[in-house]
Coordinates of C-alpha atoms in Angstrom, one line a residue:
M1 CA 13.8 -26.2 -0.7
H2 CA 14.1 -28.2 -3.9
N3 CA 17.4 -27.6 -5.8
Y4 CA 17.1 -26.3 -9.3
H5 CA 20.9 -26.2 -10.1
G6 CA 21.3 -26.1 -13.9
K7 CA 17.7 -25.6 -14.7
K8 CA 16.5 -22.7 -16.8
I9 CA 13.9 -20.8 -14.8
A10 CA 11.9 -17.8 -15.9
V11 CA 11.0 -15.7 -12.8
A12 CA 7.8 -13.6 -13.0
M13 CA 9.3 -10.3 -11.7
S14 CA 6.9 -7.5 -10.7
G15 CA 9.5 -5.3 -9.1
G16 CA 8.4 -6.3 -5.5
V17 CA 10.5 -7.8 -2.8
D18 CA 9.0 -11.3 -3.1
S19 CA 9.6 -12.0 -6.8
S20 CA 13.0 -10.2 -6.6
T21 CA 14.1 -12.4 -3.7
V22 CA 12.9 -15.5 -5.7
A23 CA 15.2 -14.5 -8.5
A24 CA 18.1 -14.0 -6.2
L25 CA 17.4 -17.3 -4.4
L26 CA 17.3 -19.3 -7.6
K27 CA 20.4 -17.7 -9.0
E28 CA 22.3 -18.5 -5.8
Q29 CA 21.2 -22.1 -6.2
G30 CA 22.8 -22.2 -9.6
A31 CA 19.7 -22.0 -11.8
E32 CA 19.9 -20.2 -15.1
V33 CA 17.5 -17.4 -14.2
V34 CA 15.7 -15.2 -16.7
G35 CA 13.5 -12.3 -15.5
I36 CA 10.2 -11.8 -17.2
N37 CA 7.9 -8.9 -16.5
M38 CA 4.3 -8.5 -17.6
K39 CA 3.2 -5.1 -19.0
L40 CA -0.6 -5.2 -18.3
F41 CA -1.8 -1.6 -18.4
E42 CA -0.5 2.0 -18.1
R43 CA 0.1 3.0 -14.6
P44 CA -0.5 6.6 -13.5
G45 CA 2.8 8.6 -13.5
E46 CA 4.7 6.1 -15.5
V47 CA 7.4 7.6 -17.6
P48 CA 7.9 5.7 -20.9
G49 CA 11.5 4.5 -21.5
T50 CA 12.5 4.5 -17.8
K51 CA 13.5 1.3 -16.1
G52 CA 11.1 -0.1 -13.6
D53 CA 12.1 -1.9 -10.4
A54 CA 11.9 -5.3 -12.0
E55 CA 14.4 -4.4 -14.6
L56 CA 16.6 -2.6 -12.1
V57 CA 16.7 -5.8 -9.9
A58 CA 17.5 -8.0 -13.0
D59 CA 20.4 -5.7 -13.9
Y60 CA 21.6 -5.8 -10.3
L61 CA 21.5 -9.7 -10.4
G62 CA 23.1 -9.7 -13.8
I63 CA 20.3 -11.8 -15.4
P64 CA 18.5 -11.4 -18.7
F65 CA 15.3 -9.4 -18.6
H66 CA 12.2 -9.6 -20.9
Q67 CA 9.1 -7.6 -20.7
V68 CA 6.0 -9.1 -22.4
H69 CA 3.1 -7.0 -23.5
F70 CA -0.3 -8.5 -22.5
E71 CA -2.2 -5.1 -22.4
E72 CA -4.9 -6.2 -24.9
E73 CA -5.4 -9.7 -23.3
F74 CA -5.5 -8.2 -19.8
A75 CA -8.0 -5.6 -20.8
R76 CA -10.2 -8.2 -22.4
L77 CA -9.9 -11.2 -20.0
I78 CA -9.6 -9.4 -16.7
M79 CA -10.7 -5.8 -16.7
E80 CA -13.7 -6.2 -19.0
E81 CA -14.7 -9.4 -17.1
F82 CA -14.5 -7.4 -13.8
R83 CA -16.7 -4.7 -15.2
S84 CA -19.3 -7.0 -16.7
R85 CA -19.6 -9.1 -13.6
Y86 CA -20.0 -6.0 -11.3
F87 CA -22.7 -4.7 -13.7
G88 CA -24.3 -8.1 -13.6
G89 CA -24.8 -7.9 -9.8
E90 CA -21.7 -10.0 -8.8
T91 CA -18.6 -9.2 -6.8
P92 CA -15.7 -10.7 -8.9
N93 CA -12.3 -11.6 -7.7
P94 CA -9.9 -10.6 -10.6
C95 CA -6.8 -12.1 -9.0
V96 CA -8.2 -15.7 -9.3
R97 CA -9.0 -15.1 -13.0
C98 CA -5.6 -13.4 -13.7
N99 CA -3.7 -16.4 -12.2
K100 CA -5.7 -18.7 -14.4
Y101 CA -5.5 -16.9 -17.7
V102 CA -2.6 -14.5 -17.5
K103 CA 0.1 -15.6 -15.0
F104 CA -0.2 -19.4 -15.4
G105 CA -1.7 -19.2 -18.9
L106 CA -0.1 -16.5 -21.1
L107 CA 3.0 -16.0 -19.0
L108 CA 3.7 -19.7 -18.6
E109 CA 3.5 -20.1 -22.3
K110 CA 5.9 -17.2 -22.8
A111 CA 8.3 -18.9 -20.4
R112 CA 8.2 -22.0 -22.5
E113 CA 8.9 -20.0 -25.6
L114 CA 12.0 -18.6 -23.9
G115 CA 13.2 -22.2 -23.4
A116 CA 12.6 -22.2 -19.6
D117 CA 12.1 -25.5 -17.8
Y118 CA 9.9 -23.8 -15.1
L119 CA 8.1 -20.6 -14.3
A120 CA 8.8 -19.3 -10.7
T121 CA 6.7 -16.8 -8.9
G122 CA 6.7 -15.0 -5.5
H123 CA 3.4 -16.6 -4.4
Y124 CA 3.2 -17.9 -0.8
V125 CA 2.1 -21.5 -1.4
R126 CA 3.7 -24.9 -1.6
N127 CA 3.8 -27.3 -4.6
V128 CA 4.6 -30.8 -3.6
A129 CA 5.1 -33.9 -5.9
G130 CA 3.2 -36.8 -4.3
E131 CA 4.1 -40.5 -4.2
D132 CA 0.7 -41.0 -6.0
G133 CA 2.2 -39.4 -9.1
L134 CA 0.1 -36.2 -8.6
W135 CA 1.2 -32.7 -7.8
H136 CA -0.4 -31.3 -4.5
L137 CA -1.0 -27.6 -3.9
K138 CA -0.6 -26.8 -0.2
K139 CA -0.8 -23.8 2.1
A140 CA 2.3 -21.8 2.7
A141 CA 4.4 -22.4 5.8
F142 CA 3.8 -18.7 6.6
L143 CA -0.1 -18.9 7.0
A144 CA -0.6 -15.1 7.3
K145 CA 0.5 -14.7 3.7
D146 CA -0.9 -18.0 2.3
Q147 CA -2.2 -17.4 -1.2
S148 CA -3.5 -20.9 -2.0
Y149 CA -7.1 -19.6 -2.1
F150 CA -6.2 -17.7 -5.3
L151 CA -4.6 -20.6 -7.1
Y152 CA -7.3 -23.4 -7.1
T153 CA -7.6 -23.1 -10.9
L154 CA -4.2 -24.7 -11.5
T155 CA -4.0 -27.9 -13.3
Q156 CA -1.6 -30.9 -12.9
E157 CA 0.1 -29.8 -16.1
Q158 CA 0.6 -26.3 -14.9
L159 CA 1.8 -27.4 -11.4
S160 CA 4.5 -29.7 -13.0
R161 CA 6.0 -26.5 -14.6
V162 CA 5.8 -23.9 -11.8
V163 CA 8.0 -23.2 -8.8
F164 CA 7.0 -21.4 -5.6
P165 CA 10.3 -20.8 -3.6
L166 CA 8.6 -18.8 -0.9
G167 CA 6.2 -21.5 0.2
E168 CA 8.6 -22.7 2.9
V169 CA 9.7 -19.4 4.3
E170 CA 8.5 -18.8 7.9
S171 CA 7.8 -15.0 7.8
K172 CA 7.8 -11.8 5.6
D173 CA 10.6 -10.6 7.8
E174 CA 12.7 -13.6 6.6
V175 CA 12.1 -12.6 3.0
R176 CA 13.1 -9.0 3.7
R177 CA 16.2 -10.2 5.6
R178 CA 17.2 -12.4 2.6
A179 CA 16.5 -9.4 0.1
A180 CA 18.7 -7.1 2.3
A181 CA 21.4 -9.8 2.5
Y182 CA 21.4 -10.0 -1.4
G183 CA 21.6 -6.2 -1.5
L184 CA 18.4 -5.9 -3.5
P185 CA 17.3 -2.3 -4.1
V186 CA 13.7 -3.2 -3.3
A187 CA 14.3 -5.0 0.1
Q188 CA 12.2 -2.5 2.1
K189 CA 9.6 -1.8 -0.6
S190 CA 6.1 -2.0 0.8
D191 CA 3.7 -4.7 -0.3
S192 CA 0.8 -3.9 -2.7
Q193 CA -2.5 -4.9 -1.3
E194 CA -5.3 -3.6 -3.6
I195 CA -6.4 -4.8 -7.0
C196 CA -3.5 -3.8 -9.3
F197 CA -5.5 -2.0 -12.0
I198 CA -7.8 0.0 -9.7
P199 CA -6.2 3.2 -8.4
N200 CA -6.6 3.7 -4.7
D201 CA -8.8 0.7 -4.6
D202 CA -11.7 2.8 -5.6
Y203 CA -13.6 0.3 -7.8
V204 CA -16.7 2.5 -8.0
A205 CA -14.7 5.3 -9.7
F206 CA -13.2 2.6 -12.1
L207 CA -16.7 1.3 -13.0
E208 CA -18.2 4.8 -13.4
K209 CA -15.6 5.6 -16.2
E210 CA -18.2 4.0 -18.4
P211 CA -21.3 5.9 -17.6
E212 CA -23.3 4.4 -20.4
R213 CA -23.3 1.0 -18.7
L214 CA -24.5 2.3 -15.3
S215 CA -28.0 1.3 -14.2
G216 CA -28.9 4.6 -12.6
P217 CA -31.0 5.1 -9.5
G218 CA -33.4 2.4 -8.2
E219 CA -35.1 1.0 -5.2
I220 CA -33.7 -0.2 -2.0
V221 CA -36.2 -2.8 -0.8
H222 CA -36.5 -4.7 2.6
L223 CA -36.9 -8.5 2.6
S224 CA -40.5 -7.9 3.7
G225 CA -41.1 -6.1 0.4
A226 CA -41.2 -2.5 1.8
V227 CA -39.4 0.1 -0.2
L228 CA -37.0 1.9 2.2
G229 CA -35.0 4.2 0.0
R230 CA -33.2 4.7 -3.3
H231 CA -29.8 3.6 -4.5
S232 CA -27.5 5.3 -7.1
G233 CA -26.5 2.2 -9.1
T234 CA -26.3 -1.5 -8.2
H235 CA -22.6 -1.6 -9.0
R236 CA -22.0 0.3 -5.7
Y237 CA -23.2 -2.6 -3.5
T238 CA -21.9 -6.1 -2.5
I239 CA -23.5 -8.8 -0.4
G240 CA -23.1 -8.2 3.3
Q241 CA -22.5 -4.4 2.9
R242 CA -23.6 -2.3 5.8
R243 CA -22.2 1.1 5.3
G244 CA -23.5 3.7 2.9
L245 CA -27.1 2.5 2.7
G246 CA -28.5 5.8 3.9
I247 CA -31.4 4.2 5.7
A248 CA -32.6 4.8 9.2
W249 CA -33.9 1.5 10.7
K250 CA -34.5 0.0 14.1
E251 CA -31.8 -2.6 13.5
P252 CA -28.6 -2.6 11.4
L253 CA -29.4 -3.4 7.8
Y254 CA -27.2 -5.3 5.3
V255 CA -27.3 -5.9 1.5
V256 CA -28.7 -9.4 1.1
G257 CA -29.5 -9.3 -2.6
I258 CA -28.6 -7.4 -5.8
D259 CA -30.8 -7.6 -8.9
P260 CA -29.5 -5.5 -11.8
Q261 CA -32.4 -6.7 -14.1
K262 CA -34.9 -5.0 -11.8
N263 CA -32.4 -2.4 -10.8
R264 CA -33.1 -3.3 -7.1
V265 CA -31.0 -3.7 -4.0
T266 CA -32.5 -5.9 -1.2
V267 CA -31.6 -5.3 2.4
G268 CA -32.4 -7.2 5.6
E269 CA -31.3 -7.8 9.2
V270 CA -28.2 -9.8 9.9
E271 CA -30.0 -13.2 9.9
G272 CA -30.9 -12.6 6.3
L273 CA -27.2 -12.9 5.4
F274 CA -26.9 -16.6 6.4
A275 CA -27.3 -19.4 4.0
P276 CA -27.1 -23.2 4.4
G277 CA -25.0 -23.6 1.2
L278 CA -24.2 -22.4 -2.2
R279 CA -24.2 -23.2 -5.9
V280 CA -20.9 -23.3 -7.7
A281 CA -19.8 -23.3 -11.4
E282 CA -16.5 -23.6 -13.3
L283 CA -15.3 -26.3 -10.8
N284 CA -11.6 -27.2 -11.1
W285 CA -10.2 -30.2 -9.1
I286 CA -6.4 -30.3 -8.7
V287 CA -6.8 -33.7 -7.1
P288 CA -9.6 -35.6 -9.0
P289 CA -12.5 -36.5 -6.7
E290 CA -13.6 -40.0 -6.2
G291 CA -17.4 -40.3 -6.7
D292 CA -19.9 -37.4 -7.0
E293 CA -19.8 -36.3 -3.4
V294 CA -16.7 -34.8 -1.6
R295 CA -16.4 -34.0 2.1
A296 CA -14.0 -31.2 2.6
A297 CA -13.4 -28.0 4.4
C298 CA -14.1 -24.8 2.4
K299 CA -13.5 -21.1 2.4
I300 CA -15.9 -18.6 0.6
R301 CA -13.6 -15.6 1.0
Y302 CA -9.8 -15.2 1.4
R303 CA -9.5 -14.1 5.0
Q304 CA -11.7 -16.9 6.4
H305 CA -11.0 -20.0 8.5
P306 CA -12.1 -23.1 6.5
F307 CA -15.3 -24.8 7.7
D308 CA -16.8 -28.3 7.0
C309 CA -18.9 -28.8 3.9
V310 CA -20.2 -31.4 1.5
V311 CA -19.9 -30.9 -2.3
T312 CA -22.3 -32.6 -4.6
L313 CA -21.0 -32.7 -8.1
L314 CA -23.4 -32.0 -11.0
P315 CA -23.0 -32.1 -14.7
G316 CA -21.2 -29.3 -16.6
G317 CA -18.6 -28.5 -14.0
E318 CA -21.3 -27.4 -11.5
G319 CA -22.1 -28.4 -8.0
E320 CA -24.0 -27.8 -4.8
V321 CA -22.1 -27.1 -1.5
R322 CA -23.8 -27.7 1.8
F323 CA -22.3 -26.2 4.9
A324 CA -22.1 -28.0 8.3
E325 CA -23.3 -24.6 9.7
P326 CA -25.0 -21.7 8.0
Q327 CA -22.5 -19.2 6.7
K328 CA -22.7 -15.4 6.3
S329 CA -22.5 -13.4 3.1
V330 CA -22.4 -16.0 0.2
T331 CA -21.4 -13.7 -2.6
P332 CA -21.9 -14.5 -6.3
G333 CA -18.7 -13.9 -8.3
Q334 CA -16.4 -14.8 -5.4
S335 CA -14.7 -18.2 -5.2
V336 CA -15.3 -21.3 -3.0
V337 CA -12.2 -23.2 -2.4
F338 CA -12.0 -26.7 -1.0
Y339 CA -9.3 -27.9 1.5
R340 CA -8.3 -31.2 3.2
D341 CA -6.0 -30.2 6.0
D342 CA -3.4 -27.9 4.4
E343 CA -4.0 -29.1 0.8
V344 CA -6.1 -27.4 -1.8
L345 CA -8.5 -30.0 -3.5
G346 CA -10.0 -27.5 -5.9
G347 CA -12.6 -24.8 -6.1
G348 CA -15.1 -22.9 -8.3
L349 CA -17.1 -19.8 -8.8
I350 CA -20.0 -19.0 -6.5
T351 CA -23.2 -18.4 -8.5
G352 CA -25.6 -18.0 -5.6
A353 CA -26.8 -19.1 -2.2
L354 CA -29.0 -22.1 -1.6

């Protein structure tokens, strides 16, 4: 692990075991550690004025603690974007956008204001300074927790100012062992899995808090054009979905298309889910490509093994990606991320299948 002795480092502290262990590790190394916690929204059952786990850990470690209020920005940049993309027929990934605009945008700027040399987070990913003068984002040593897929939007400038101390740890058990050895009160706290601002991971209930934006009932149509049934809102569906269609059919049916303009959900057999490639927008390259064609491996969802592809670059940060073999459930709103071995080259937003 790189040694940050004497450096001032702001640690993004959520109150979980990962970021708390990062703060303790860096303090042990002799860094001047400052805890920084983002207030993004009101959590159910939160009691105003009581200390959260992040502040309790900071108190335990004897480090300064700052809470920054990003409620308005988070509501506008993340929650509203999530709603509008869902109502537009897409399936967004708010964690990618939050990393881009909030954690490594607003929060990194706040760390600078506090005089910090670096911002450290509890992400499982590695940040390596190359002999070519570039920073390289690589998968975590502990692949089961690797979060590189969510960080393809980072720039060279951002990478030069961020630290990922958990990138080299071999297991979650090792993190918990270290946390317990430091005596951290959150050593056995369970991990959070779901989208942070959606209670119980029930995104439909979250979206239906704004009934005036709902599409209402519409047709469920087979790829052949036959009307098979009715849906109760396009926002309830995502590409590849099989459950909850309420249609009796001779073969299993899957959602293969969502058209909010026509208020229509299209279904088909499993072969209708496969596509030879995709269209991508908002491309970001951590390592600048040479030429207008890039051969790489790519992932179109987080829990997926990378597969070979060719990216053709188009004007305006757009591109076409062709797969070596057809892939299932290309989903607009999700991200395609490009890899070479264990390194993230870049990625972008999926706009549709080819």
